[in-house]
Short mmCIF file of N, CA and C in Angstrom, two decimals:
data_model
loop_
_atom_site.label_atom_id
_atom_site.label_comp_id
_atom_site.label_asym_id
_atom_site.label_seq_id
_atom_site.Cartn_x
_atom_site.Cartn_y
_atom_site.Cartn_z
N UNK A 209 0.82 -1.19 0.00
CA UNK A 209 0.00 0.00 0.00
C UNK A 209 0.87 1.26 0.00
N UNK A 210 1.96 1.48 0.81
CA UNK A 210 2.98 2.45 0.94
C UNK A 210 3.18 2.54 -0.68
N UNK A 211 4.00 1.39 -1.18
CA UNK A 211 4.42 1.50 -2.74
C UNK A 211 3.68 2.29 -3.59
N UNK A 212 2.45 2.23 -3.27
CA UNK A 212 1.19 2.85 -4.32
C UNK A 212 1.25 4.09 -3.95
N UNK A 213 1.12 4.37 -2.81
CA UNK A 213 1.13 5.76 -2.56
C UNK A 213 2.16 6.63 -2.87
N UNK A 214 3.37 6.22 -2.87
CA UNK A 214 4.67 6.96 -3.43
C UNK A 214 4.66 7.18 -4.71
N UNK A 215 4.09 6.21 -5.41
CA UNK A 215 3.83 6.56 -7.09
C UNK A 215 2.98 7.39 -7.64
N UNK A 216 2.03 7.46 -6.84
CA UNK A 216 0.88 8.36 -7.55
C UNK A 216 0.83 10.30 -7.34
N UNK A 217 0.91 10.46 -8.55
CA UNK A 217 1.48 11.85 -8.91
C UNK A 217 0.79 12.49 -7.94
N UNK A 218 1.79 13.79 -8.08
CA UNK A 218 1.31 14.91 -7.20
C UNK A 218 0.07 15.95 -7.59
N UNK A 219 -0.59 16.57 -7.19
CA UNK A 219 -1.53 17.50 -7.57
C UNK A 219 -0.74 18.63 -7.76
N UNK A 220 -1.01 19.77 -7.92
CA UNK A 220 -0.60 21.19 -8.65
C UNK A 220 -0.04 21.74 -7.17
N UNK A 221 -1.51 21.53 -5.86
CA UNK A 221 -0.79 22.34 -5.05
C UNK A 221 0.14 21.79 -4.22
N UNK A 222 0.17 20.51 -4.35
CA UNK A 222 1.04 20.00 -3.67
C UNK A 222 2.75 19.72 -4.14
N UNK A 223 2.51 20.16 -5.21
CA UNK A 223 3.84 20.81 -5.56
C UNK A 223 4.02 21.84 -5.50
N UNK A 224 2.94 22.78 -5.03
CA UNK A 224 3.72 24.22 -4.98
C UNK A 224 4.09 24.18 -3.37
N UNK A 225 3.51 23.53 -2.86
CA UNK A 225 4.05 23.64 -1.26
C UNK A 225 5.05 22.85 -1.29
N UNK A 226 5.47 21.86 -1.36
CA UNK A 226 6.63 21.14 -1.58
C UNK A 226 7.72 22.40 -2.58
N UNK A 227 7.58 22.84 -3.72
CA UNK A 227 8.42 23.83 -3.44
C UNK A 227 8.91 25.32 -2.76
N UNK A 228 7.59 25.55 -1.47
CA UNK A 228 7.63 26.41 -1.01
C UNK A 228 8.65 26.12 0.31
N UNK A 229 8.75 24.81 0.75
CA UNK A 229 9.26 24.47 1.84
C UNK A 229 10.45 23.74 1.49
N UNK A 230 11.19 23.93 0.37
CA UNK A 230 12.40 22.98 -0.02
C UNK A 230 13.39 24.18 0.44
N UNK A 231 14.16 23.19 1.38
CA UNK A 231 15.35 24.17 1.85
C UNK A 231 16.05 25.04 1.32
N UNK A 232 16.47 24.21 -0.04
CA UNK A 232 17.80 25.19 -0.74
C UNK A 232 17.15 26.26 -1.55
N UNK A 233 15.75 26.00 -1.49
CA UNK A 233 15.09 27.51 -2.28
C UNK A 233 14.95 28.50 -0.91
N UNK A 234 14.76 28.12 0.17
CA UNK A 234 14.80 29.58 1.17
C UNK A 234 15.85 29.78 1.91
N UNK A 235 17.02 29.31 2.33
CA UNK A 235 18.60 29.45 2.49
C UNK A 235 18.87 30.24 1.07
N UNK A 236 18.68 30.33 -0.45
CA UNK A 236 18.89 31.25 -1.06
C UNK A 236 18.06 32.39 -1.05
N UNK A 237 16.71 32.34 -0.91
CA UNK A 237 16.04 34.00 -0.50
C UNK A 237 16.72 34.59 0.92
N UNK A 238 16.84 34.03 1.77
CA UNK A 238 17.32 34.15 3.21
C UNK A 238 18.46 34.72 3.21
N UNK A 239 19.63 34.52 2.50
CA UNK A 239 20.69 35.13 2.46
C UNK A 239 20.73 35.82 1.07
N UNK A 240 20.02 36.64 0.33
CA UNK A 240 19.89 37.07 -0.79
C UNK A 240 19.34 38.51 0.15
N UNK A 241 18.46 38.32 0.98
CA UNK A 241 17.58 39.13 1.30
C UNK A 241 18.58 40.25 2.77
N UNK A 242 19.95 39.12 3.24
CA UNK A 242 21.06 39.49 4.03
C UNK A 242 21.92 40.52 3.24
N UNK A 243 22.40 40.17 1.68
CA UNK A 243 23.14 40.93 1.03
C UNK A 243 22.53 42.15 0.49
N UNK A 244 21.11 42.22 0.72
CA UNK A 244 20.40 43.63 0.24
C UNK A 244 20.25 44.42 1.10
N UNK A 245 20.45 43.79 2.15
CA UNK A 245 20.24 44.37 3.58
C UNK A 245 21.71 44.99 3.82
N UNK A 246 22.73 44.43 3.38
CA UNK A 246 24.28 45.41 4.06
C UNK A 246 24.07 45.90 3.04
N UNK A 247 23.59 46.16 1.27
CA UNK A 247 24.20 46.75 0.15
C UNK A 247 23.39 48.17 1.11
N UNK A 248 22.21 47.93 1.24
CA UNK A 248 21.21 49.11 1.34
C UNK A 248 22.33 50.12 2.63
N UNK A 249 22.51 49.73 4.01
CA UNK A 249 23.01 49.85 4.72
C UNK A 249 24.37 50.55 4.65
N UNK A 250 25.23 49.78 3.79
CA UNK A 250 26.21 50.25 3.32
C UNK A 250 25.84 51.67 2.04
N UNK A 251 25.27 51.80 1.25
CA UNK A 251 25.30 52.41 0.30
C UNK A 251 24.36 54.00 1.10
N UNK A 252 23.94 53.92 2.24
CA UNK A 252 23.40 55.13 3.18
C UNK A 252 24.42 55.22 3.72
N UNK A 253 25.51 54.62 4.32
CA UNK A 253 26.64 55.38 5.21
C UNK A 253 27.42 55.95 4.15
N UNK A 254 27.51 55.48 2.71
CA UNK A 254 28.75 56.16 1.96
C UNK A 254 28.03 57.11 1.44
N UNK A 255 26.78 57.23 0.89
CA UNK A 255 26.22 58.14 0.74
C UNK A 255 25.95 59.44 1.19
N UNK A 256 25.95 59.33 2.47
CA UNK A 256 26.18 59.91 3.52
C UNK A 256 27.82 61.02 3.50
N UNK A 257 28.27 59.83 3.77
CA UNK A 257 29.83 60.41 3.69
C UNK A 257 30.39 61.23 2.38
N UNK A 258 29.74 60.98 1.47
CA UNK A 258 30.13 61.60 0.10
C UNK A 258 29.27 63.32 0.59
N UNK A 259 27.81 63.02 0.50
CA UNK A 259 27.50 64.23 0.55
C UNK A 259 27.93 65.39 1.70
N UNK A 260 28.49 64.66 2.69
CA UNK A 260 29.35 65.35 3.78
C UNK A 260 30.57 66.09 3.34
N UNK A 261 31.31 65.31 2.98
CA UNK A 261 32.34 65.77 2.41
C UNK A 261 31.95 66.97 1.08
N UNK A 262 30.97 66.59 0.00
CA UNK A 262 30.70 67.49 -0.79
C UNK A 262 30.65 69.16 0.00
N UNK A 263 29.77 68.93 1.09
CA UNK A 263 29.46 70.24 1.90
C UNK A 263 29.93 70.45 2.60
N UNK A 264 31.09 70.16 3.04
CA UNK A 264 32.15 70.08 3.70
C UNK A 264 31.91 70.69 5.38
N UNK A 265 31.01 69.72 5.63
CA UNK A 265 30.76 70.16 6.99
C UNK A 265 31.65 69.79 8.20
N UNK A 266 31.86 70.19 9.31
CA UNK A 266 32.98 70.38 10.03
C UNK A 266 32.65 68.78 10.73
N UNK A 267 31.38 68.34 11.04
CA UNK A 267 31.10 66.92 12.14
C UNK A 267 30.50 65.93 10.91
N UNK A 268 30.61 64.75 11.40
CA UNK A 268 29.89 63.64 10.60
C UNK A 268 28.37 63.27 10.96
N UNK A 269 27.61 64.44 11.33
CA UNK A 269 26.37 64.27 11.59
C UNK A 269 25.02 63.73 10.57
N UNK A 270 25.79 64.13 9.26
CA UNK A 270 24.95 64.34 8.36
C UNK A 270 25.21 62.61 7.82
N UNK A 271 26.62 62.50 7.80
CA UNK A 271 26.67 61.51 7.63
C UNK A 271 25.90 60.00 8.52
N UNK A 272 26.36 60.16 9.73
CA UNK A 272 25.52 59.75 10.57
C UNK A 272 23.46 59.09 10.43
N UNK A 273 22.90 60.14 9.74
CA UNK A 273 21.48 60.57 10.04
C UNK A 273 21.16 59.49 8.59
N UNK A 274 22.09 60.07 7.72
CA UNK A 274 21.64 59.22 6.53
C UNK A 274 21.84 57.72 6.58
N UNK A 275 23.10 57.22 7.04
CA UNK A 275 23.57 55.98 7.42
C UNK A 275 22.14 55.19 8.03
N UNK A 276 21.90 56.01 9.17
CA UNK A 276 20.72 55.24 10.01
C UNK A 276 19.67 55.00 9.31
N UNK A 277 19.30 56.23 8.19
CA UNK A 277 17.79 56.64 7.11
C UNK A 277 18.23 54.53 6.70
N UNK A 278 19.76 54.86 5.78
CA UNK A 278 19.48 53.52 5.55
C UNK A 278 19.16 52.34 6.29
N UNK A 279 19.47 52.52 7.48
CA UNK A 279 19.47 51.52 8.39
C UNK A 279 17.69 50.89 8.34
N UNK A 280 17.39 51.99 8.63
CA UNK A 280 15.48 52.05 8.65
C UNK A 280 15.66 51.77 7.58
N UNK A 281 15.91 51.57 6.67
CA UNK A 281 14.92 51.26 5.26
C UNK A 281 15.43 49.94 4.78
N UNK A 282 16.55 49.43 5.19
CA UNK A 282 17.08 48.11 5.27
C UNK A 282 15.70 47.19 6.13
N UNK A 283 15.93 47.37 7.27
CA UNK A 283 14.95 46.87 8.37
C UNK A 283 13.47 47.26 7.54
N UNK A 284 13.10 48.06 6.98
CA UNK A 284 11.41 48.13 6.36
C UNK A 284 11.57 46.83 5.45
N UNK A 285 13.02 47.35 4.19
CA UNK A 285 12.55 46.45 3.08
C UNK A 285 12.36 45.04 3.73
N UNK A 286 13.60 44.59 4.54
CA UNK A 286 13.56 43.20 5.21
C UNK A 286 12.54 42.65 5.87
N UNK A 287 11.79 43.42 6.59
CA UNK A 287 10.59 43.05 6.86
C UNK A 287 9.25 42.73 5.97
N UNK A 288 9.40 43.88 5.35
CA UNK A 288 8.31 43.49 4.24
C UNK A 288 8.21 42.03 3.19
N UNK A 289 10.27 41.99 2.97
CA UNK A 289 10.47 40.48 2.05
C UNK A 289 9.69 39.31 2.93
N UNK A 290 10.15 39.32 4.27
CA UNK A 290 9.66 38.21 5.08
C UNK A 290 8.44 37.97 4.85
N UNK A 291 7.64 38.87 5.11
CA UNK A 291 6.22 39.23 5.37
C UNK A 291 5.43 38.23 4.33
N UNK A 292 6.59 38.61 2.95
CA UNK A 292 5.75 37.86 1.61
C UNK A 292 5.90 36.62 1.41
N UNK A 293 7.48 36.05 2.18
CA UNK A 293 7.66 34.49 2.03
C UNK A 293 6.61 34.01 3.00
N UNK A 294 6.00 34.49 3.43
CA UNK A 294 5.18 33.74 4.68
C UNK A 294 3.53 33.68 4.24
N UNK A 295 3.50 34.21 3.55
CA UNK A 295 2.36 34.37 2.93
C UNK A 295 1.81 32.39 2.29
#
């Protein structure tokens, strides 16, 4: 009886859940969603630092404020990606 049951094809949704829960497809969103998260992060602190320097302000405040802007918007986008794998 087991035998039979292993053979008989899958339905539509039961392959889409079977590929919703296959490891090596969310270990690659999971750390895809890590490297957008330092690009974002990173690309507000230099951003930051460029336009500082452009205006040549005496403290790194400006730099600072934007760094964090990215910080928040790292943490929004990341949240929101999650939000949708879970769906």
């Amino acid at each position: 009886m087991a035998l039979q049951d292993q053979n008989t094809p899958k339905t539509t949704e039961e392959q889409k859940e079977e590929y919703k829960k296959n490891p090596m497809r969310l270990y690659g969103i999971y750390s895809s969603i890590v490297f957008q998260m330092l690009a974002i992060i990173a690309l507000g602190f230099w951003g930051g630092k460029k336009i500082n320097d452009y205006l040549e302000l005496p403290n790194d405040l400006l730099t600072v404020s934007i760094g964090l802007a990215g910080l928040g918007l790292a943490l929004y986008s990341t949240l929101k990606q999650l939000e949708n794998i879970n769906k």
